[in-house]
Amino acid sequence: MKARGSVFKYGDNVDTDVIIPARYLNTSDPQELAKYCMEDIDAEFVKKVQPGDIMVANKNFGCGSSREHAPIAIKASGISCVIANTFARIFYRNAINIGLPILECEEAAQKIEAGDQVEVDFDTGVITNITKDETYQGEAFPPFMQEIIAADGLINYIKKNRS
Amino acid sequence: MGMTMTQKILAAHAGLPSVKVGQLIQADLDLVLGNDITTPVAVKEFAKSGIKEVFDKSKIAIVPDHFTPNKDIKAAEQCKCIREFAYEKGIENYFEVGEMGIEHALIPEKGLVVPGDVVIGADSHTCTYGALGAFSTGIGSTDMAAGMATGKCWFKVPAAIKFVLTGAPMGWVSGKDVILHIIGMIGVDGALYKSMEFVGEGLQNLSMDDRLCMANMAIEAGAKNGIFLVDDKTLAYVKENSTKPYTVYTADEDAEYEKVYEIDLASIRPTVSFPHLPDNTRTIDEVGDVKIDQVVIGSCTNGRMEDLRVTAKILKGKKVAKGVRVIVFPGTQKIYLQALREGLIEDIVEAGVVFSTPTCGPCLGGHMGILAKGERAIATTNRNFVGRMGHPESEVYLSSPAVAAASALTGKITNPEDIA
Ligand code: SF4
């Protein structure tokens, strides 16, 4: 499984309030949430994002409240993968569980710049920066986590494995 | 490379000979926990999975504790949802009002966690059970649903920080002061993703109530879990409360720790966290003049027997300061009854205190003691975030029961040494 797109780049400690402000939590509809994704730090994001695009950030991405709405909003906006130096613990879990691929890679977080064309191979964890002609090694997902992502989340994965 | 306590427990539950930091594994679960806020969401997700039965009726615990006894119609509807789910699925450990308690006080008391277990709970303070030598951590509602359906959960194997405890706490110092001191030292993200492992000869001077209180607050340092070495005190506690088989894991000699802190318990002073983060700590000697409007003693952090005993000891035969509202809420019905039998409730109520039924109530600003704008509380709870107990402009100071009870008598934050 691979993802490919152009990059939106952010810094340290992007918290879940910034990803989806609490004022929009009166719905859990993914498309509705996606309309406000990143609004408070990047008003241009929702206007520019194309299906397949990739988000890259530095340390502690997704810190703060444990709302599952945050990865849902990012995924529904069309983002195919989030790469960061580190993720906050519960965000990491929630992202995988709703089927949003995320990857930790310090080198990629440092070197990739906004607008770069990037390809991610989830089987190997290799991140290719096409614009800069560089590759970075992220941690590959073990098979069962790839299956969760492929099934579009943990609950669908369980459902699929049942039948 | 050797393994830490946590790594050994995870390896055993993943059926692997060993695991290393950062490895993603799938582990078998010994207990899946939820409360009245997180379980309704998990019930919906569970239904979507298409699975009809839970993986094991005896390994799921559902505790309505946050807004119970039902504070309003919405709370009543949420409790109804989880009660019906529990009955329909035949979940054995559903604890109705009357036999309940705050989940993290109740679960160890009911013997549902023993050393070596892997436990997940859709509540961040699920880390409490690390006091018993179990791996126990908070997760989201989707994880809870999946855990109930499959009996498994995926984890990223954490690195660890070791705390070697020596000496004995002096005077009024309790486990709460020790953990507030540690959080003040390493910060609210000082243990992010990691295990906090507590070992050392000083452990023998910490009771099970102290340890449960300390493990409870591991999450306030960002930790994935906190875990205590199992000793005679742990085993005595387990034998008294549980018939479940257990396994004691100890860290390998060459286990890798990112940091090792040595802490002399005798050097720790009564400690208070100032608003609005648990790591904003000062010793009682540095507190200064802080007037308070309310005192809250209880919660999953400090609502156990020893907490009530120390509270009663300080309040007995005295009266709380005029204009101060004091609320004491025990962790469970069993603790409530024991306090009654020991005469503690009489001492507490006679001092001019409200004694509540077990509930999370005031701890999360839910009900039973909300703060108004500009009001200040000293509380034995675990979080003092903005608005945690009520109005966004109210303030919460965290402390031990001894400091909170002493403060109740004077109306300002007070060193218990100055009272007794
Ligand atoms: S007492 Fe407070 S911290 Fe403990 S479970 Fe209840 S709300 Fe959470």
XYZ file of C-alpha atoms and ligand atoms in Angstrom:
591
model
C 0.000 0.000 0.000
C 1.270 3.433 -0.963
C 0.258 7.037 -0.585
C 1.375 9.924 -2.804
C 0.688 13.632 -2.760
C 1.945 17.081 -1.964
C 2.811 18.139 1.538
C 1.209 20.437 4.109
C 3.836 21.153 6.751
C 3.283 22.095 10.415
C 5.428 22.505 13.557
C 5.519 21.119 17.114
C 2.578 20.302 19.399
C -0.268 20.582 16.868
C -3.095 19.889 19.312
C -6.496 18.348 18.689
C -8.164 21.702 19.353
C -6.317 23.131 16.384
C -7.025 20.104 14.198
C -10.729 20.394 14.889
C -11.874 23.173 17.242
C -14.283 22.178 20.025
C -16.913 24.556 18.602
C -17.482 22.071 15.765
C -17.834 18.962 17.910
C -21.616 19.015 17.886
C -21.414 16.661 14.926
C -19.478 13.498 14.243
C -20.138 13.557 10.479
C -16.702 13.230 8.821
C -17.467 15.477 5.831
C -18.875 18.175 8.074
C -15.794 18.019 10.361
C -13.459 18.120 7.358
C -14.764 21.575 6.422
C -13.084 23.052 9.516
C -9.944 20.949 9.686
C -6.854 22.991 10.723
C -8.938 26.187 10.495
C -7.241 27.966 13.397
C -3.652 27.580 12.176
C -4.083 27.256 8.427
C -7.253 28.712 6.956
C -5.987 27.834 3.458
C -5.724 24.114 4.194
C -9.287 23.099 3.362
C -9.241 25.199 0.182
C -6.010 23.694 -1.135
C -6.001 20.086 0.014
C -6.348 17.447 -2.717
C -7.217 13.793 -2.186
C -4.004 11.907 -1.460
C -2.079 14.838 -0.006
C 0.222 14.286 2.946
C 0.562 16.126 6.247
C 4.003 16.445 7.843
C 4.639 17.851 11.313
C 7.258 17.856 14.021
C 6.909 16.726 17.668
C 3.884 15.609 19.695
C 1.307 15.857 16.883
C -2.270 15.463 18.155
C -1.664 16.325 21.789
C -4.453 17.477 24.097
C -7.966 16.077 24.332
C -8.521 12.497 23.207
C -11.299 13.342 20.731
C -11.524 10.837 17.880
C -12.953 13.675 15.783
C -9.416 14.957 15.091
C -8.077 12.064 12.972
C -11.555 11.704 11.436
C -11.445 15.327 10.221
C -7.943 14.912 8.749
C -8.858 11.705 6.975
C -12.124 13.097 5.584
C -10.285 16.158 4.256
C -8.488 13.846 1.831
C -5.132 13.496 3.595
C -3.708 10.045 2.865
C -1.016 9.936 5.538
C 0.420 11.976 8.412
C 4.163 11.898 9.036
C 5.550 13.385 12.244
C 8.589 13.218 14.444
C 6.326 11.995 17.292
C 2.586 11.667 17.934
C 0.708 12.096 21.198
C -0.210 8.646 22.466
C -3.999 8.633 22.260
C -4.004 10.433 18.865
C -1.718 7.722 17.538
C -4.144 5.018 18.657
C -7.212 6.846 17.437
C -5.681 7.513 13.996
C -4.864 3.850 13.385
C -8.233 2.772 14.763
C -10.187 4.961 12.355
C -7.934 4.001 9.432
C -5.747 7.066 9.010
C -2.169 5.953 8.237
C 0.460 7.716 10.343
C 4.201 7.307 10.406
C 6.917 8.437 12.775
C 10.159 9.557 11.114
C 12.413 12.239 12.534
C 14.429 12.731 9.352
C 11.347 13.105 7.163
C 9.805 15.540 9.649
C 12.925 17.687 9.439
C 13.713 17.565 5.742
C 10.351 17.564 4.006
C 9.078 21.037 3.158
C 5.639 22.374 2.341
C 4.670 21.602 -1.241
C 7.141 18.727 -1.723
C 5.827 15.713 -3.633
C 6.146 12.704 -1.343
C 5.431 9.005 -1.671
C 5.019 6.681 1.316
C 5.276 2.911 1.154
C 3.461 1.470 4.164
C 4.855 -2.018 3.621
C 8.462 -0.920 3.979
C 8.150 2.385 5.839
C 10.190 4.076 3.121
C 9.298 7.714 2.500
C 10.417 9.081 -0.884
C 10.709 12.823 -1.387
C 10.276 13.069 -5.150
C 10.862 16.841 -5.246
C 14.177 16.626 -3.385
C 15.142 13.166 -4.644
C 15.717 11.840 -1.097
C 14.456 8.832 0.850
C 13.907 8.467 4.585
C 13.303 5.295 6.565
C 10.208 5.367 8.756
C 8.945 2.452 10.825
C 6.948 0.001 8.678
C 3.559 -1.149 9.967
C 3.399 -4.790 10.973
C 0.959 -6.775 8.813
C -1.989 -6.631 11.204
C -1.838 -2.841 11.396
C -1.643 -2.594 7.635
C -4.762 -4.691 7.557
C -6.525 -2.290 9.956
C -5.646 0.631 7.675
C -6.627 -1.312 4.555
C -9.968 -2.246 6.119
C -10.632 1.450 6.856
C -10.379 1.159 10.619
C -10.414 -1.272 13.512
C -14.135 -1.966 13.645
C -14.334 -2.696 9.901
C -11.236 -4.850 10.228
C -12.906 -6.927 12.930
C -16.076 -7.143 10.872
C -14.169 -8.284 7.814
C -12.205 -10.888 9.719
C -15.437 -12.241 11.163
C -17.078 -13.046 7.860
C 18.804 -6.923 25.680
C 16.812 -7.414 28.887
C 13.230 -6.343 29.364
C 11.459 -4.048 31.838
C 8.463 -5.246 33.895
C 6.083 -3.724 31.358
C 7.885 -5.221 28.380
C 7.801 -8.680 29.956
C 4.073 -8.524 30.616
C 3.411 -7.340 27.055
C 5.631 -10.020 25.523
C 3.868 -12.748 27.501
C 0.441 -11.493 26.398
C 1.510 -11.229 22.760
C 2.881 -14.768 22.778
C 6.382 -13.527 22.006
C 9.669 -14.517 23.663
C 10.706 -10.861 23.800
C 9.705 -7.397 22.627
C 11.666 -4.205 22.039
C 10.878 -0.523 22.427
C 8.712 0.813 19.599
C 7.590 -2.621 18.427
C 3.897 -2.875 17.561
C 2.250 -5.917 19.088
C -1.183 -7.363 19.656
C -1.803 -8.511 23.220
C -4.492 -10.621 24.881
C -6.542 -8.704 27.412
C -7.395 -9.755 30.950
C -9.852 -6.921 31.518
C -11.643 -4.269 29.435
C -13.140 -1.374 31.379
C -15.545 1.443 30.587
C -17.620 4.062 32.391
C -20.881 5.906 31.797
C -19.267 8.505 29.527
C -17.076 6.354 27.290
C -19.096 3.125 27.137
C -22.113 4.508 25.205
C -19.780 5.406 22.302
C -18.146 1.964 22.513
C -21.584 0.295 22.514
C -22.359 1.981 19.163
C -19.020 0.904 17.684
C -19.477 -2.621 19.023
C -22.814 -2.857 17.201
C -21.111 -1.818 13.927
C -18.626 -4.687 14.228
C -21.390 -7.184 13.567
C -20.172 -9.283 16.474
C -23.018 -10.390 18.698
C -21.266 -11.593 21.833
C -18.474 -10.113 23.914
C -15.230 -12.103 23.990
C -15.560 -13.056 27.661
C -18.402 -12.035 29.958
C -16.142 -12.199 33.009
C -13.392 -9.987 31.564
C -15.372 -6.820 30.961
C -16.193 -4.292 33.654
C -18.652 -1.447 33.243
C -18.943 1.099 36.020
C -21.380 4.011 35.924
C -19.541 6.494 38.130
C -19.038 9.877 36.470
C -22.547 11.321 36.532
C -24.151 8.891 38.967
C -26.457 8.799 40.837
C -27.831 10.149 37.551
C -27.345 13.892 37.653
C -29.737 14.759 34.822
C -31.754 13.235 31.994
C -28.793 12.982 29.638
C -26.787 11.104 32.276
C -29.753 8.845 32.950
C -30.013 7.997 29.241
C -26.305 7.189 29.038
C -26.503 4.935 32.092
C -29.587 3.241 30.667
C -27.703 2.538 27.444
C -24.810 0.825 29.207
C -27.036 -1.012 31.710
C -29.062 -2.522 28.862
C -25.901 -3.444 27.002
C -24.450 -5.086 30.124
C -27.608 -7.136 30.755
C -28.068 -8.073 27.115
C -24.472 -9.287 26.768
C -24.436 -10.935 30.186
C -21.492 -8.852 31.392
C -20.711 -10.090 34.897
C -18.947 -7.040 36.215
C -21.544 -4.335 35.835
C -21.803 -2.413 39.079
C -25.061 -0.600 39.707
C -25.443 2.329 42.075
C -25.550 0.727 45.505
C -22.717 -1.696 44.870
C -20.581 0.647 42.851
C -17.718 2.985 43.409
C -15.388 5.136 41.379
C -14.047 2.675 38.802
C -10.370 2.887 39.757
C -11.112 2.482 43.459
C -13.605 -0.305 42.790
C -11.795 -2.569 40.305
C -8.814 -3.463 42.558
C -11.115 -3.880 45.564
C -13.271 -6.336 43.577
C -10.161 -8.361 42.808
C -10.561 -7.887 39.051
C -6.897 -7.038 38.486
C -3.917 -9.076 39.680
C -0.164 -8.910 39.044
C 0.862 -9.649 35.465
C -2.517 -8.727 33.907
C -2.972 -6.596 30.796
C -5.855 -4.158 31.282
C -7.314 -1.457 29.047
C -9.916 1.060 30.099
C -11.723 3.811 28.258
C -10.663 6.229 30.960
C -7.247 7.819 31.214
C -6.739 6.913 34.884
C -6.893 3.190 34.119
C -3.154 3.354 34.801
C -4.073 3.053 38.524
C -3.793 -0.766 38.489
C -0.080 -0.606 37.831
C 0.102 -0.443 41.636
C -0.671 -4.175 41.568
C 2.115 -5.026 39.129
C -0.230 -5.139 36.121
C 0.142 -3.386 32.763
C -2.826 -1.073 32.651
C -3.514 1.872 30.366
C -6.182 4.263 29.112
C -7.497 3.971 25.541
C -10.325 5.384 23.375
C -13.892 4.167 22.921
C -13.106 2.397 19.621
C -10.389 0.420 21.391
C -12.864 -0.506 24.112
C -15.365 -1.735 21.509
C -12.704 -3.771 19.737
C -11.411 -5.104 23.056
C -14.889 -6.267 24.059
C -15.366 -7.915 20.674
C -12.012 -9.642 20.307
C -10.252 -9.704 23.689
C -7.214 -8.135 22.029
C -5.633 -4.731 21.766
C -2.625 -3.454 19.846
C 0.185 -1.625 21.643
C 3.431 0.058 20.833
C 5.980 -1.274 23.312
C 7.006 1.635 25.557
C 10.436 2.704 26.767
C 10.732 3.179 30.516
C 11.901 5.501 33.259
C 12.923 3.903 36.542
C 12.235 5.456 39.930
C 14.298 3.886 42.679
C 12.672 4.768 45.996
C 14.619 4.732 49.236
C 13.844 5.739 52.824
C 10.452 6.334 54.421
C 8.034 9.261 54.147
C 8.044 11.463 57.234
C 5.127 12.850 59.229
C 2.077 13.659 57.141
C 3.745 12.870 53.820
C 1.830 10.286 51.751
C 1.964 8.685 48.303
C 0.163 11.734 46.930
C 3.021 14.017 47.963
C 5.517 11.616 46.405
C 3.765 11.535 43.040
C 3.145 15.311 42.997
C 6.838 15.777 43.762
C 7.783 13.457 40.866
C 5.428 15.162 38.395
C 6.808 18.533 39.467
C 10.289 17.206 38.818
C 9.779 15.600 35.374
C 6.864 17.686 34.038
C 3.467 16.834 32.541
C 5.139 15.305 29.473
C 8.170 13.974 31.343
C 7.157 10.362 30.733
C 5.304 10.762 27.397
C 4.660 7.321 25.760
C 6.745 5.685 28.493
C 6.350 3.404 31.475
C 7.164 4.704 34.925
C 8.558 1.768 36.894
C 8.722 2.066 40.683
C 11.191 -0.099 42.579
C 13.532 0.100 45.570
C 13.583 -0.638 49.278
C 11.531 2.484 49.968
C 8.515 0.653 48.508
C 8.071 -1.236 51.776
C 7.216 2.101 53.383
C 4.405 2.802 50.926
C 1.015 1.193 51.572
C -1.173 -0.185 48.786
C -3.343 2.944 49.101
C -0.210 5.069 48.561
C 0.801 3.046 45.527
C -2.662 3.109 43.940
C -2.661 6.884 44.350
C 0.771 7.186 42.739
C 0.044 4.883 39.789
C -3.230 6.775 39.271
C -1.313 9.948 38.453
C 1.245 8.405 36.051
C -0.898 9.774 33.210
C -0.379 13.286 34.622
C 3.278 12.897 33.617
C 2.144 11.745 30.150
C 3.017 8.110 30.874
C 1.457 5.168 29.106
C 1.505 3.273 32.386
C 2.972 3.310 35.856
C 3.944 0.009 37.440
C 5.148 -1.074 40.874
C 7.368 -3.985 41.725
C 5.277 -6.717 43.359
C 6.203 -7.363 47.005
C 4.658 -8.925 50.132
C 2.249 -6.023 50.530
C 0.980 -6.471 46.980
C 0.527 -10.196 47.430
C -1.270 -9.749 50.768
C -3.636 -7.286 49.057
C -4.241 -9.641 46.137
C -4.922 -12.610 48.422
C -7.404 -10.592 50.427
C -9.342 -9.341 47.410
C -8.969 -11.866 44.597
C -8.992 -15.519 43.685
C -7.628 -14.920 40.176
C -4.303 -16.564 39.339
C -1.460 -14.070 39.009
C 2.083 -13.882 37.632
C 4.838 -11.753 39.113
C 7.169 -10.158 36.564
C 10.405 -8.448 37.523
C 12.667 -6.460 35.238
C 15.814 -8.117 33.889
C 19.104 -6.946 35.372
C 20.095 -5.520 31.996
C 16.713 -3.967 31.197
C 17.127 -0.627 29.487
C 15.821 2.553 31.099
C 15.931 5.955 29.442
C 16.476 7.546 32.820
C 16.855 6.442 36.400
C 15.842 8.688 39.278
C 16.715 7.917 42.853
C 14.260 9.409 45.317
C 14.703 9.488 49.083
C 11.158 9.414 50.420
C 12.341 11.012 53.664
C 13.300 14.162 51.770
C 9.812 14.778 50.392
C 7.683 17.520 51.946
C 3.895 17.852 51.731
C 3.439 19.086 48.157
C 0.757 21.174 46.448
C 0.116 21.638 42.704
C -0.889 25.178 41.873
C -3.232 25.973 38.973
C -3.422 25.002 36.144
C -1.135 22.007 35.645
C -0.207 19.146 37.977
C 3.512 19.862 37.453
C 3.186 23.387 38.883
C 4.198 22.150 42.331
C 5.423 23.837 45.505
C 6.238 22.346 48.871
C 3.942 23.305 51.720
C 6.727 25.582 53.008
C 6.604 27.646 49.796
C 2.836 27.940 49.465
C 2.277 31.321 51.137
C -1.179 32.704 51.855
C -3.780 31.011 49.645
C -7.373 31.476 50.775
C -9.834 28.769 49.706
C -13.605 28.520 49.268
C -13.964 24.760 48.977
C -12.196 21.562 50.026
C -12.764 18.305 48.157
C -11.421 15.067 49.603
C -11.958 11.860 47.644
C -11.797 10.628 44.002
C -10.010 7.660 42.418
C -6.781 9.279 43.590
C -7.504 9.748 47.302
C -10.862 8.251 48.263
C -9.512 5.165 50.006
C -9.526 4.055 53.677
C -6.248 5.667 54.672
C -7.381 8.927 53.100
C -10.564 8.938 55.157
C -8.696 7.941 58.324
C -6.244 10.798 58.028
C -9.087 13.199 57.224
C -11.061 12.097 60.287
C -7.968 12.267 62.462
C -7.361 15.903 61.554
C -11.018 16.992 61.682
C -12.081 15.091 64.806
C -13.420 17.345 67.547
C -12.850 20.499 65.462
C -14.957 22.663 63.147
C -14.203 23.627 59.573
C -13.501 27.337 59.022
C -16.505 29.569 58.530
C -17.328 30.186 54.893
C -15.490 27.082 53.649
C -17.489 24.282 52.017
C -15.980 20.859 52.628
C -17.028 17.759 50.664
C -15.715 14.278 51.359
C -16.567 11.456 48.953
C -15.370 7.889 49.499
C -14.160 5.761 46.588
C -16.554 2.854 46.966
C -19.527 1.564 48.940
C -17.205 -0.844 50.787
C -14.989 2.047 51.867
C -18.106 4.024 52.836
C -19.289 1.175 55.076
C -15.889 0.628 56.631
C -15.637 4.361 57.405
C -19.056 4.120 59.036
C -17.995 1.168 61.181
C -14.801 2.911 62.271
C -16.756 5.992 63.305
C -14.897 8.155 60.791
C -18.032 9.512 59.167
C -19.277 10.817 62.507
C -16.005 12.647 63.151
C -16.049 14.084 59.649
C -19.698 15.168 59.566
C -19.546 16.668 63.061
C -16.774 18.948 61.881
C -19.267 20.514 59.472
C -18.531 18.504 56.340
C -20.777 17.073 53.619
C -20.220 13.319 53.274
C -21.224 12.163 49.787
C -22.026 8.854 48.179
C -19.220 7.492 45.947
C -19.217 9.351 42.595
C -16.765 11.156 40.317
C -19.035 14.198 40.761
C -16.921 17.165 41.797
C -13.607 15.774 40.478
C -14.468 16.546 36.861
C -16.828 19.423 37.581
C -19.739 17.089 36.918
C -22.012 17.661 39.900
C -21.971 17.673 43.732
C -19.701 20.669 44.230
C -19.100 22.888 41.188
C -17.030 26.061 41.588
C -18.285 29.549 40.692
C -16.258 32.211 38.874
C -13.226 33.262 40.873
C -13.586 30.509 43.492
C -10.708 28.432 44.719
C -10.639 24.819 45.857
C -8.038 22.573 47.353
C -8.706 19.008 46.201
C -7.193 15.573 46.601
C -8.083 14.793 42.963
C -5.606 14.467 40.092
C -6.201 17.310 37.617
C -6.233 21.056 38.062
C -6.711 22.067 34.422
C -8.562 25.277 33.556
C -12.248 24.802 34.410
C -11.777 21.257 35.728
C -14.108 21.781 38.699
C -16.418 24.390 37.286
C -16.146 27.937 35.979
C -13.157 28.558 33.654
C -12.038 31.283 36.041
C -12.085 29.041 39.123
C -8.909 27.480 40.505
C -7.973 24.023 41.771
C -4.965 23.254 43.991
C -4.030 19.580 44.308
C -2.817 18.086 47.571
C -2.893 15.102 49.911
C -5.890 14.481 52.203
C -3.840 15.665 55.201
C -3.128 19.065 53.655
C -6.724 19.367 52.386
C -8.194 18.520 55.817
C -5.856 20.934 57.605
C -6.839 23.615 55.088
C -10.523 22.943 55.796
C -9.955 24.022 59.403
C -8.235 27.302 58.586
C -9.756 28.379 55.261
C -6.365 28.677 53.615
C -3.810 26.156 52.386
C -2.277 24.806 55.565
C 0.504 22.506 56.669
C -1.030 19.699 58.765
C 1.974 19.981 61.087
C 0.605 23.351 62.179
C -2.745 21.849 63.214
C -2.155 18.602 65.040
S -12.649 10.430 40.200
Fe -12.027 11.977 38.707
S -10.161 11.268 37.773
Fe -11.107 9.532 38.845
S -12.291 8.459 37.257
Fe -13.639 9.924 38.268
S -13.521 11.808 37.026
Fe -11.786 10.507 36.467
